Coordinates of N, CA and C and ligand atoms in Angstrom, one line a residue:
M215 N 38.0 -57.2 -62.4 CA 39.3 -57.2 -61.7 C 39.1 -56.8 -60.3
R216 N 40.0 -57.3 -59.4 CA 39.9 -56.9 -58.0 C 40.0 -55.4 -57.8
S217 N 40.9 -54.8 -58.6 CA 41.1 -53.4 -58.4 C 39.9 -52.6 -58.7
D218 N 39.1 -53.0 -59.7 CA 37.9 -52.4 -60.0 C 36.8 -52.5 -58.9
E219 N 36.8 -53.7 -58.4 CA 35.9 -54.0 -57.2 C 36.2 -53.1 -56.1
I220 N 37.5 -53.0 -55.8 CA 37.9 -52.2 -54.6 C 37.7 -50.7 -54.9
A221 N 37.9 -50.3 -56.1 CA 37.7 -48.9 -56.4 C 36.2 -48.5 -56.3
A222 N 35.3 -49.5 -56.7 CA 33.9 -49.2 -56.6 C 33.5 -49.1 -55.1
G223 N 34.0 -50.1 -54.3 CA 33.8 -50.0 -52.9 C 34.2 -48.7 -52.2
L224 N 35.4 -48.3 -52.7 CA 35.9 -47.0 -52.1 C 35.1 -45.8 -52.4
T225 N 34.6 -45.8 -53.7 CA 33.7 -44.7 -54.1 C 32.5 -44.7 -53.3
E226 N 31.9 -45.9 -53.1 CA 30.7 -46.0 -52.4 C 30.8 -45.5 -50.9
I227 N 31.9 -46.0 -50.3 CA 32.1 -45.7 -48.9 C 32.4 -44.2 -48.7
D228 N 33.1 -43.7 -49.7 CA 33.5 -42.2 -49.6 C 32.2 -41.4 -49.7
T229 N 31.3 -41.8 -50.6 CA 30.0 -41.2 -50.7 C 29.2 -41.2 -49.4
R230 N 29.2 -42.4 -48.8 CA 28.5 -42.6 -47.5 C 29.0 -41.7 -46.4
I231 N 30.4 -41.6 -46.4 CA 31.0 -40.8 -45.3 C 30.6 -39.3 -45.6
G232 N 30.7 -38.9 -46.9 CA 30.4 -37.6 -47.3 C 28.9 -37.2 -46.9
E233 N 28.0 -38.1 -47.2 CA 26.6 -37.8 -46.9 C 26.4 -37.8 -45.4
A234 N 27.1 -38.7 -44.6 CA 27.0 -38.7 -43.2 C 27.5 -37.3 -42.6
C235 N 28.5 -36.8 -43.2 CA 29.1 -35.5 -42.7 C 28.1 -34.4 -43.0
Q236 N 27.6 -34.4 -44.3 CA 26.7 -33.4 -44.7 C 25.4 -33.3 -43.8
A237 N 25.0 -34.5 -43.5 CA 23.7 -34.6 -42.7 C 23.8 -33.9 -41.3
V238 N 25.0 -33.8 -40.8 CA 25.2 -33.1 -39.5 C 26.1 -31.9 -39.6
G239 N 26.3 -31.4 -40.8 CA 27.0 -30.1 -41.0 C 28.5 -30.2 -40.7
R240 N 29.1 -31.4 -40.9 CA 30.5 -31.5 -40.7 C 31.2 -31.5 -42.0
D241 N 32.5 -31.1 -41.9 CA 33.3 -31.1 -43.1 C 33.8 -32.5 -43.4
R242 N 33.8 -32.9 -44.7 CA 34.3 -34.2 -45.0 C 35.7 -34.5 -44.6
G243 N 36.5 -33.4 -44.6 CA 37.9 -33.5 -44.3 C 38.1 -33.9 -42.8
E244 N 37.1 -33.8 -42.0 CA 37.2 -34.1 -40.6 C 37.2 -35.6 -40.3
V245 N 36.9 -36.4 -41.3 CA 36.7 -37.9 -41.1 C 37.7 -38.6 -42.0
T246 N 38.5 -39.4 -41.3 CA 39.5 -40.3 -42.0 C 39.0 -41.7 -42.1
L247 N 39.1 -42.3 -43.3 CA 38.7 -43.7 -43.5 C 39.9 -44.6 -43.1
I248 N 39.7 -45.5 -42.2 CA 40.7 -46.5 -42.0 C 40.1 -47.8 -42.6
A249 N 40.8 -48.3 -43.6 CA 40.4 -49.5 -44.3 C 40.8 -50.7 -43.5
V250 N 39.8 -51.5 -42.9 CA 40.2 -52.6 -42.1 C 40.4 -53.8 -43.0
T251 N 41.6 -54.3 -43.1 CA 42.0 -55.3 -44.1 C 42.2 -56.7 -43.5
K252 N 41.8 -56.9 -42.3 CA 41.9 -58.2 -41.7 C 41.3 -59.3 -42.6
T253 N 41.9 -60.4 -42.7 CA 41.5 -61.6 -43.5 C 41.7 -61.3 -45.0
R254 N 42.1 -60.1 -45.4 CA 42.3 -59.9 -46.8 C 43.8 -60.0 -47.2
P255 N 44.1 -60.4 -48.4 CA 45.5 -60.5 -48.8 C 46.2 -59.2 -48.9
A256 N 47.5 -59.3 -48.8 CA 48.4 -58.1 -48.9 C 48.1 -57.3 -50.2
D257 N 47.7 -58.1 -51.3 CA 47.5 -57.4 -52.6 C 46.3 -56.5 -52.5
D258 N 45.3 -56.8 -51.7 CA 44.2 -55.8 -51.5 C 44.7 -54.5 -50.9
V259 N 45.6 -54.7 -49.9 CA 46.1 -53.5 -49.3 C 46.9 -52.6 -50.3
R260 N 47.7 -53.3 -51.1 CA 48.5 -52.7 -52.2 C 47.5 -51.9 -53.1
I261 N 46.4 -52.5 -53.5 CA 45.5 -51.8 -54.4 C 44.9 -50.6 -53.6
L262 N 44.5 -50.8 -52.4 CA 44.0 -49.6 -51.6 C 45.0 -48.5 -51.6
C263 N 46.2 -48.8 -51.4 CA 47.2 -47.8 -51.4 C 47.3 -47.1 -52.8
E264 N 47.3 -47.9 -53.8 CA 47.3 -47.2 -55.2 C 46.1 -46.3 -55.4
L265 N 45.0 -46.7 -54.7 CA 43.8 -45.8 -54.9 C 43.8 -44.6 -53.9
G266 N 44.9 -44.5 -53.2 CA 45.0 -43.3 -52.3 C 44.7 -43.5 -50.9
V267 N 44.3 -44.7 -50.5 CA 44.1 -44.9 -49.0 C 45.4 -45.0 -48.3
R268 N 45.5 -44.3 -47.2 CA 46.8 -44.2 -46.5 C 46.7 -44.8 -45.1
D269 N 45.5 -45.2 -44.6 CA 45.3 -45.7 -43.3 C 44.7 -47.1 -43.4
V270 N 45.4 -48.1 -42.8 CA 44.8 -49.4 -42.8 C 44.8 -50.0 -41.4
G271 N 43.8 -50.8 -41.1 CA 43.6 -51.4 -39.8 C 43.6 -52.9 -39.8
E272 N 44.2 -53.5 -38.8 CA 44.3 -54.9 -38.6 C 44.0 -55.2 -37.2
N273 N 43.5 -56.5 -36.9 CA 43.1 -56.8 -35.5 C 43.8 -58.1 -35.0
R274 N 44.6 -58.7 -35.8 CA 45.4 -59.9 -35.3 C 46.8 -59.8 -35.6
D275 N 47.6 -59.9 -34.6 CA 49.1 -59.6 -34.7 C 49.7 -60.4 -35.8
Q276 N 49.5 -61.7 -35.8 CA 50.2 -62.6 -36.7 C 50.0 -62.2 -38.2
E277 N 48.8 -62.0 -38.5 CA 48.4 -61.6 -39.8 C 48.9 -60.2 -40.2
A278 N 48.7 -59.3 -39.2 CA 49.1 -57.9 -39.4 C 50.6 -57.8 -39.6
A279 N 51.4 -58.5 -38.8 CA 52.8 -58.5 -38.9 C 53.3 -58.9 -40.3
A280 N 52.7 -60.0 -40.8 CA 53.1 -60.5 -42.1 C 52.9 -59.5 -43.2
K281 N 51.7 -58.9 -43.1 CA 51.3 -57.9 -44.2 C 52.2 -56.6 -44.1
A282 N 52.3 -56.1 -42.8 CA 53.1 -54.9 -42.7 C 54.5 -55.1 -43.1
H283 N 55.0 -56.3 -42.9 CA 56.4 -56.6 -43.3 C 56.5 -56.6 -44.8
E284 N 55.5 -57.3 -45.4 CA 55.5 -57.4 -46.9 C 55.4 -56.1 -47.6
L285 N 54.6 -55.2 -46.9 CA 54.3 -53.9 -47.6 C 55.0 -52.7 -46.9
A286 N 56.2 -53.1 -46.3 CA 56.9 -52.0 -45.5 C 57.3 -50.8 -46.3
G287 N 57.4 -50.9 -47.7 CA 57.8 -49.7 -48.4 C 56.7 -48.8 -48.8
L288 N 55.5 -49.2 -48.5 CA 54.3 -48.3 -48.9 C 54.1 -47.2 -47.9
P289 N 53.5 -46.1 -48.4 CA 53.3 -45.0 -47.5 C 52.0 -45.1 -46.7
L290 N 52.0 -46.1 -45.8 CA 50.8 -46.5 -45.0 C 50.9 -46.2 -43.6
T291 N 49.8 -45.8 -42.9 CA 49.8 -45.8 -41.5 C 49.0 -47.0 -41.0
W292 N 49.7 -47.8 -40.1 CA 49.1 -49.0 -39.7 C 48.4 -48.8 -38.3
H293 N 47.1 -49.2 -38.3 CA 46.4 -49.1 -37.1 C 46.1 -50.5 -36.5
F294 N 46.4 -50.7 -35.3 CA 46.1 -52.0 -34.7 C 44.8 -51.8 -33.9
V295 N 43.7 -52.4 -34.3 CA 42.4 -52.1 -33.7 C 41.8 -53.3 -32.9
G296 N 42.6 -54.4 -32.8 CA 42.1 -55.6 -32.1 C 42.5 -55.5 -30.6
Q297 N 41.9 -56.4 -29.8 CA 42.4 -56.6 -28.5 C 43.8 -57.0 -28.5
L298 N 44.6 -56.6 -27.5 CA 46.0 -56.8 -27.5 C 46.4 -57.4 -26.2
Q299 N 47.1 -58.6 -26.3 CA 47.7 -59.2 -25.1 C 49.1 -58.7 -24.9
T300 N 49.6 -58.7 -23.7 CA 50.9 -58.1 -23.5 C 52.0 -58.9 -24.2
N301 N 51.8 -60.2 -24.4 CA 52.8 -61.0 -25.0 C 53.0 -60.7 -26.5
K302 N 52.0 -60.0 -27.1 CA 52.1 -59.6 -28.5 C 52.6 -58.2 -28.7
V303 N 52.9 -57.5 -27.6 CA 53.2 -56.1 -27.7 C 54.5 -55.9 -28.5
R304 N 55.5 -56.7 -28.2 CA 56.8 -56.6 -28.9 C 56.6 -56.6 -30.4
S305 N 55.9 -57.5 -30.9 CA 55.6 -57.6 -32.3 C 54.8 -56.4 -32.8
V306 N 53.7 -56.1 -32.2 CA 52.8 -55.0 -32.6 C 53.5 -53.7 -32.7
V307 N 54.3 -53.4 -31.7 CA 55.0 -52.1 -31.7 C 56.0 -52.0 -32.8
G308 N 56.4 -53.2 -33.4 CA 57.3 -53.2 -34.5 C 56.8 -52.6 -35.8
Y309 N 55.5 -52.6 -35.9 CA 54.9 -52.1 -37.2 C 53.7 -51.1 -37.0
A310 N 53.0 -51.2 -35.8 CA 51.8 -50.3 -35.6 C 52.2 -48.9 -35.4
D311 N 51.6 -48.0 -36.1 CA 51.7 -46.5 -35.8 C 50.8 -46.1 -34.7
V312 N 49.6 -46.7 -34.7 CA 48.6 -46.3 -33.7 C 47.9 -47.6 -33.2
I313 N 47.8 -47.7 -31.9 CA 47.1 -48.8 -31.2 C 45.8 -48.3 -30.6
H314 N 44.7 -48.8 -31.1 CA 43.4 -48.3 -30.7 C 42.8 -49.0 -29.5
S315 N 43.5 -50.0 -29.0 CA 42.9 -50.8 -27.9 C 43.6 -50.7 -26.6
V316 N 44.1 -49.6 -26.3 CA 44.8 -49.4 -25.0 C 43.7 -49.3 -23.9
D317 N 43.6 -50.2 -23.0 CA 42.5 -50.2 -22.0 C 42.9 -50.5 -20.6
R318 N 44.3 -50.6 -20.4 CA 44.7 -50.9 -19.0 C 46.2 -50.5 -18.9
L319 N 46.5 -50.2 -17.6 CA 47.8 -49.7 -17.3 C 48.9 -50.7 -17.7
R320 N 48.7 -52.0 -17.4 CA 49.7 -53.0 -17.7 C 50.1 -53.0 -19.2
L321 N 49.1 -52.9 -20.0 CA 49.3 -52.9 -21.4 C 50.0 -51.6 -21.9
L322 N 49.6 -50.5 -21.3 CA 50.3 -49.2 -21.6 C 51.8 -49.3 -21.3
E323 N 52.1 -49.9 -20.1 CA 53.5 -50.0 -19.6 C 54.3 -50.9 -20.6
A324 N 53.7 -52.0 -21.0 CA 54.3 -52.9 -22.0 C 54.6 -52.2 -23.3
I325 N 53.6 -51.4 -23.8 CA 53.8 -50.7 -25.1 C 54.9 -49.7 -24.9
S326 N 54.9 -49.0 -23.8 CA 55.9 -48.0 -23.6 C 57.3 -48.6 -23.6
K327 N 57.5 -49.6 -22.8 CA 58.8 -50.2 -22.6 C 59.3 -50.7 -24.0
E328 N 58.5 -51.3 -24.8 CA 58.9 -51.8 -26.1 C 59.1 -50.7 -27.1
A329 N 58.3 -49.6 -27.0 CA 58.5 -48.5 -27.9 C 59.8 -47.8 -27.7
V330 N 60.2 -47.7 -26.4 CA 61.4 -47.1 -26.0 C 62.6 -47.9 -26.5
R331 N 62.5 -49.2 -26.3 CA 63.5 -50.2 -26.7 C 63.7 -50.1 -28.2
Q332 N 62.6 -50.0 -29.0 CA 62.7 -50.0 -30.4 C 62.9 -48.6 -31.0
G333 N 63.0 -47.6 -30.1 CA 63.2 -46.2 -30.6 C 62.0 -45.7 -31.4
R334 N 60.8 -46.2 -31.0 CA 59.6 -45.8 -31.8 C 58.7 -44.9 -30.9
K335 N 57.8 -44.2 -31.6 CA 56.7 -43.4 -30.9 C 55.4 -44.0 -31.3
V336 N 54.6 -44.5 -30.5 CA 53.4 -45.2 -30.9 C 52.2 -44.4 -30.4
G337 N 51.3 -44.1 -31.3 CA 50.0 -43.5 -30.9 C 49.1 -44.4 -30.1
C338 N 48.5 -43.9 -29.0 CA 47.6 -44.8 -28.2 C 46.3 -44.1 -28.1
L339 N 45.2 -44.9 -28.5 CA 43.9 -44.5 -28.2 C 43.4 -45.3 -27.0
I340 N 42.6 -44.7 -26.1 CA 42.0 -45.4 -25.0 C 40.7 -46.0 -25.5
Q341 N 40.7 -47.4 -25.5 CA 39.4 -48.0 -25.9 C 38.4 -47.9 -24.7
V342 N 37.2 -47.4 -25.1 CA 36.2 -47.2 -24.1 C 35.2 -48.3 -24.2
A343 N 34.9 -49.0 -23.1 CA 33.9 -50.1 -23.0 C 32.5 -49.4 -23.0
L344 N 31.6 -49.7 -23.9 CA 30.3 -49.1 -23.9 C 29.2 -50.1 -23.5
D345 N 29.7 -51.2 -23.1 CA 28.7 -52.2 -22.5 C 29.5 -52.9 -21.3
D346 N 28.8 -53.9 -20.7 CA 29.4 -54.5 -19.6 C 30.0 -55.9 -19.9
D347 N 30.3 -56.1 -21.2 CA 30.9 -57.3 -21.6 C 32.4 -57.2 -21.6
P348 N 33.1 -57.8 -20.6 CA 34.6 -57.6 -20.5 C 35.3 -58.3 -21.6
S349 N 34.7 -59.3 -22.3 CA 35.4 -60.0 -23.3 C 35.7 -59.1 -24.5
R350 N 35.0 -58.0 -24.7 CA 35.2 -57.2 -25.8 C 36.2 -56.1 -25.6
G351 N 36.7 -56.0 -24.4 CA 37.8 -55.1 -24.1 C 37.3 -53.6 -23.8
G352 N 38.2 -52.8 -23.4 CA 37.9 -51.4 -23.2 C 37.9 -51.1 -21.7
A353 N 38.3 -49.8 -21.4 CA 38.2 -49.3 -20.0 C 36.8 -48.7 -19.8
R354 N 36.4 -48.8 -18.5 CA 35.1 -48.3 -18.2 C 35.2 -46.7 -18.4
P355 N 34.1 -46.1 -18.8 CA 34.1 -44.7 -19.1 C 34.7 -43.9 -17.9
A356 N 34.4 -44.3 -16.7 CA 34.9 -43.6 -15.5 C 36.4 -43.7 -15.3
D357 N 37.0 -44.7 -15.9 CA 38.4 -44.9 -15.8 C 39.3 -44.3 -16.9
V358 N 38.6 -43.8 -17.9 CA 39.3 -43.4 -19.1 C 40.2 -42.2 -18.9
L359 N 39.7 -41.2 -18.2 CA 40.6 -40.0 -18.0 C 41.9 -40.3 -17.3
A360 N 41.8 -41.1 -16.3 CA 43.0 -41.4 -15.5 C 44.0 -42.2 -16.4
L361 N 43.5 -43.1 -17.3 CA 44.4 -43.8 -18.2 C 45.0 -42.8 -19.2
A362 N 44.2 -41.9 -19.7 CA 44.7 -40.9 -20.7 C 45.8 -40.1 -20.0
D363 N 45.6 -39.7 -18.8 CA 46.6 -38.9 -18.1 C 47.9 -39.7 -18.1
E364 N 47.8 -41.0 -17.8 CA 49.0 -41.9 -17.8 C 49.7 -41.9 -19.1
V365 N 48.9 -42.1 -20.2 CA 49.5 -42.1 -21.5 C 50.3 -40.8 -21.8
A366 N 49.7 -39.7 -21.4 CA 50.3 -38.4 -21.7 C 51.7 -38.3 -20.9
L367 N 51.8 -39.0 -19.8 CA 53.0 -38.9 -19.0 C 54.1 -40.0 -19.3
T368 N 53.7 -40.8 -20.3 CA 54.5 -42.0 -20.5 C 55.4 -41.9 -21.7
E369 N 56.6 -42.4 -21.6 CA 57.6 -42.3 -22.7 C 57.3 -43.3 -23.8
G370 N 57.6 -42.9 -25.0 CA 57.5 -43.8 -26.2 C 56.1 -43.8 -26.8
V371 N 55.2 -43.1 -26.2 CA 53.8 -43.1 -26.7 C 53.3 -41.7 -26.8
W372 N 52.3 -41.5 -27.6 CA 51.6 -40.2 -27.6 C 50.1 -40.5 -27.6
L373 N 49.3 -39.6 -26.9 CA 47.9 -39.8 -26.7 C 47.1 -39.3 -27.9
G374 N 46.5 -40.2 -28.6 CA 45.7 -39.8 -29.8 C 44.3 -39.4 -29.5
G375 N 43.7 -40.2 -28.5 CA 42.3 -39.9 -28.2 C 41.6 -41.2 -27.8
V376 N 40.4 -41.4 -28.3 CA 39.6 -42.6 -27.8 C 39.1 -43.4 -28.9
M377 N 38.7 -44.6 -28.6 CA 38.1 -45.6 -29.6 C 37.0 -46.3 -28.9
A378 N 36.0 -46.8 -29.7 CA 35.0 -47.7 -29.2 C 34.4 -48.5 -30.3
V379 N 33.9 -49.6 -29.9 CA 33.1 -50.5 -30.7 C 31.7 -50.4 -30.2
A380 N 30.7 -50.2 -31.0 CA 29.3 -50.1 -30.5 C 28.9 -51.5 -30.0
P381 N 28.2 -51.5 -28.8 CA 27.7 -52.8 -28.3 C 26.7 -53.5 -29.3
L382 N 26.7 -54.8 -29.2 CA 25.7 -55.5 -30.0 C 24.3 -55.3 -29.4
G383 N 23.4 -55.2 -30.3 CA 22.0 -55.2 -29.8 C 21.6 -54.0 -29.1
E384 N 22.3 -52.9 -29.3 CA 21.9 -51.6 -28.7 C 21.9 -50.5 -29.7
E385 N 21.2 -49.5 -29.5 CA 21.2 -48.3 -30.5 C 22.6 -47.8 -30.5
P386 N 23.3 -47.8 -31.7 CA 24.7 -47.3 -31.7 C 24.7 -45.8 -31.4
A387 N 23.7 -45.1 -31.7 CA 23.7 -43.6 -31.4 C 23.9 -43.4 -29.9
R388 N 23.2 -44.2 -29.1 CA 23.2 -44.0 -27.7 C 24.6 -44.3 -27.2
A389 N 25.2 -45.3 -27.7 CA 26.6 -45.7 -27.3 C 27.6 -44.6 -27.7
F390 N 27.4 -44.1 -28.9 CA 28.4 -43.1 -29.4 C 28.2 -41.8 -28.7
A391 N 27.0 -41.5 -28.2 CA 26.8 -40.3 -27.4 C 27.7 -40.4 -26.1
V392 N 27.7 -41.6 -25.5 CA 28.6 -41.7 -24.3 C 30.0 -41.5 -24.7
L393 N 30.4 -42.1 -25.8 CA 31.8 -42.0 -26.3 C 32.1 -40.5 -26.5
R394 N 31.2 -39.8 -27.1 CA 31.5 -38.3 -27.3 C 31.7 -37.6 -26.0
D395 N 30.9 -37.9 -25.0 CA 31.1 -37.2 -23.7 C 32.5 -37.6 -23.1
V396 N 32.9 -38.8 -23.3 CA 34.2 -39.2 -22.7 C 35.3 -38.5 -23.5
A397 N 35.2 -38.5 -24.8 CA 36.1 -37.8 -25.7 C 36.3 -36.3 -25.3
T398 N 35.2 -35.7 -25.1 CA 35.2 -34.3 -24.7 C 35.9 -34.1 -23.4
R399 N 35.7 -34.9 -22.4 CA 36.4 -34.8 -21.1 C 37.9 -35.0 -21.3
V400 N 38.3 -36.0 -22.1 CA 39.7 -36.2 -22.4 C 40.3 -35.0 -23.1
Q401 N 39.6 -34.4 -24.0 CA 40.2 -33.3 -24.8 C 40.3 -32.0 -23.9
E402 N 39.4 -31.9 -22.9 CA 39.5 -30.8 -22.0 C 40.9 -30.8 -21.3
Q403 N 41.4 -32.0 -21.0 CA 42.7 -32.1 -20.3 C 43.8 -32.2 -21.3
H404 N 43.5 -32.8 -22.5 CA 44.6 -33.1 -23.5 C 44.1 -32.6 -24.8
P405 N 44.2 -31.3 -25.1 CA 43.6 -30.7 -26.3 C 44.1 -31.3 -27.6
R406 N 45.3 -31.9 -27.6 CA 45.7 -32.5 -28.9 C 45.2 -33.9 -29.1
A407 N 44.6 -34.5 -28.1 CA 44.1 -35.9 -28.3 C 42.7 -35.8 -29.0
T408 N 42.7 -35.5 -30.2 CA 41.5 -35.2 -31.0 C 40.9 -36.4 -31.7
M409 N 41.6 -37.6 -31.7 CA 41.0 -38.7 -32.4 C 39.9 -39.4 -31.7
V410 N 38.8 -39.6 -32.5 CA 37.7 -40.4 -32.0 C 37.5 -41.5 -33.0
S411 N 37.9 -42.7 -32.7 CA 37.8 -43.8 -33.6 C 36.5 -44.6 -33.3
A412 N 35.6 -44.5 -34.2 CA 34.3 -45.1 -34.0 C 33.6 -45.3 -35.3
G413 N 32.7 -46.3 -35.4 CA 32.0 -46.5 -36.6 C 32.6 -47.6 -37.5
M414 N 31.8 -48.5 -37.8 CA 32.2 -49.6 -38.7 C 31.2 -49.6 -39.9
S415 N 31.2 -50.7 -40.7 CA 30.3 -50.6 -41.8 C 28.8 -50.4 -41.5
Q416 N 28.4 -51.0 -40.4 CA 27.0 -50.9 -40.0 C 26.5 -49.6 -39.4
D417 N 27.5 -48.9 -38.8 CA 27.1 -47.8 -37.9 C 27.9 -46.5 -38.2
L418 N 28.4 -46.4 -39.3 CA 29.3 -45.2 -39.6 C 28.5 -43.9 -39.6
V419 N 27.3 -44.0 -40.0 CA 26.5 -42.7 -40.0 C 26.3 -42.2 -38.6
E420 N 25.9 -43.1 -37.7 CA 25.7 -42.6 -36.3 C 27.0 -42.2 -35.7
A421 N 28.1 -42.9 -36.0 CA 29.4 -42.5 -35.5 C 29.8 -41.1 -35.9
V422 N 29.6 -40.8 -37.2 CA 30.0 -39.5 -37.7 C 29.1 -38.4 -37.1
A423 N 27.8 -38.8 -36.9 CA 26.9 -37.8 -36.2 C 27.4 -37.5 -34.8
Y424 N 28.1 -38.4 -34.1 CA 28.6 -38.2 -32.8 C 30.1 -37.9 -32.7
G425 N 30.6 -37.4 -33.8 CA 32.0 -36.9 -33.7 C 33.1 -37.7 -34.1
A426 N 32.9 -38.9 -34.7 CA 34.0 -39.8 -35.1 C 34.9 -39.0 -36.0
T427 N 36.2 -39.1 -35.8 CA 37.2 -38.6 -36.7 C 37.8 -39.7 -37.6
H428 N 37.7 -40.9 -37.1 CA 38.3 -42.1 -37.8 C 37.2 -43.2 -37.8
V429 N 36.8 -43.6 -39.0 CA 35.9 -44.7 -39.1 C 36.6 -45.9 -39.6
R430 N 36.3 -47.1 -39.1 CA 37.1 -48.3 -39.4 C 36.2 -49.2 -40.2
I431 N 36.4 -49.3 -41.5 CA 35.5 -49.9 -42.4 C 36.2 -51.1 -43.1
G432 N 35.5 -52.3 -43.0 CA 36.0 -53.5 -43.6 C 35.0 -53.9 -44.7
T433 N 33.9 -54.6 -44.3 CA 33.0 -55.2 -45.2 C 32.4 -54.3 -46.2
A434 N 32.0 -53.1 -45.9 CA 31.4 -52.2 -46.8 C 32.4 -51.7 -47.9
L435 N 33.6 -51.9 -47.6 CA 34.7 -51.5 -48.6 C 35.2 -52.7 -49.4
L436 N 35.4 -53.8 -48.7 CA 36.1 -54.9 -49.4 C 35.2 -56.1 -49.6
G437 N 34.0 -56.0 -49.2 CA 33.1 -57.2 -49.4 C 33.1 -58.0 -48.1
R438 N 32.2 -59.0 -48.1 CA 32.1 -59.8 -46.9 C 33.3 -60.7 -46.7
R439 N 33.7 -60.8 -45.5 CA 34.8 -61.7 -45.2 C 34.4 -63.2 -45.2
R440 N 35.2 -64.0 -45.7 CA 34.9 -65.5 -45.6 C 35.1 -65.9 -44.2
P441 N 34.2 -66.8 -43.7 CA 34.5 -67.3 -42.4 C 35.8 -68.1 -42.3
F442 N 36.4 -68.0 -41.1 CA 37.7 -68.8 -41.0 C 37.5 -70.3 -41.1
V443 N 36.4 -70.8 -40.6 CA 36.2 -72.2 -40.5 C 35.0 -72.5 -41.4
R444 N 35.2 -73.5 -42.2 CA 34.0 -73.9 -43.1 C 33.6 -75.3 -42.8
Ligands
PLP225 C1 36.6 -55.9 -38.2 C2 36.6 -54.6 -37.4 C3 36.1 -53.4 -38.0 C4 35.5 -53.4 -39.4 O1 34.2 -54.0 -39.4 P1 33.3 -54.1 -40.7 O2 31.9 -54.4 -40.1 O3 33.8 -55.1 -41.5 O4 33.3 -52.7 -41.3 C5 36.2 -52.3 -37.3 N1 36.7 -52.3 -36.0 C6 37.2 -53.3 -35.5 C7 37.8 -53.2 -34.1 C8 37.2 -54.6 -36.1 O5 37.6 -55.7 -35.5

């Protein structure tokens, strides 16, 4: 049964997070699992919720909006982890509790405007670019603090912290060390912005070693995604 498969995946990932914490002397309670449910049916999310998962992540608005709407009664925190275009902001603000991909002022302004209009408070993480590939999104490390200051001054949003995706073909530990430095600088100015969203199925151990508070796990939890195009 699907619920048995998911329960097994959850046990395994929980063990991996626990071991990663133990290896660096961190408390297991410091790390929250975000189940990345993109491409999975709403029923998978329902099962995760029954198994005690409270944080789910999605990266495409259309799909996320449909699931969040269908599952609106469940006690879930919805994390939007994908790149976000301003024309999708109205929809995303309608269901997302935390947006992990805030990387430019224009986007922040759009989120704020919409959050105020909808009477919502949306958590914002500054996505940090850890490589020079602009297609993957993120603010340059040197620009993060200024953007964080803006979030803190902006209506309708709260500053959660920082997020990053490890660059392809580089040591994740090295990238996450940069992220940790950025996170530390943000926290010096904004002590409550404690979230560090880093680590996916392949690199969660390194992310936890460098201070991740939120790991975003899809494949290792729910199995391999089927490709969209066959
Ligand atoms: C898909 C995705 C994840 C999860 O990746 P897995 O390798 O399946 O664990 C995490 N973060 C972001 C931004 C993603 O798009």
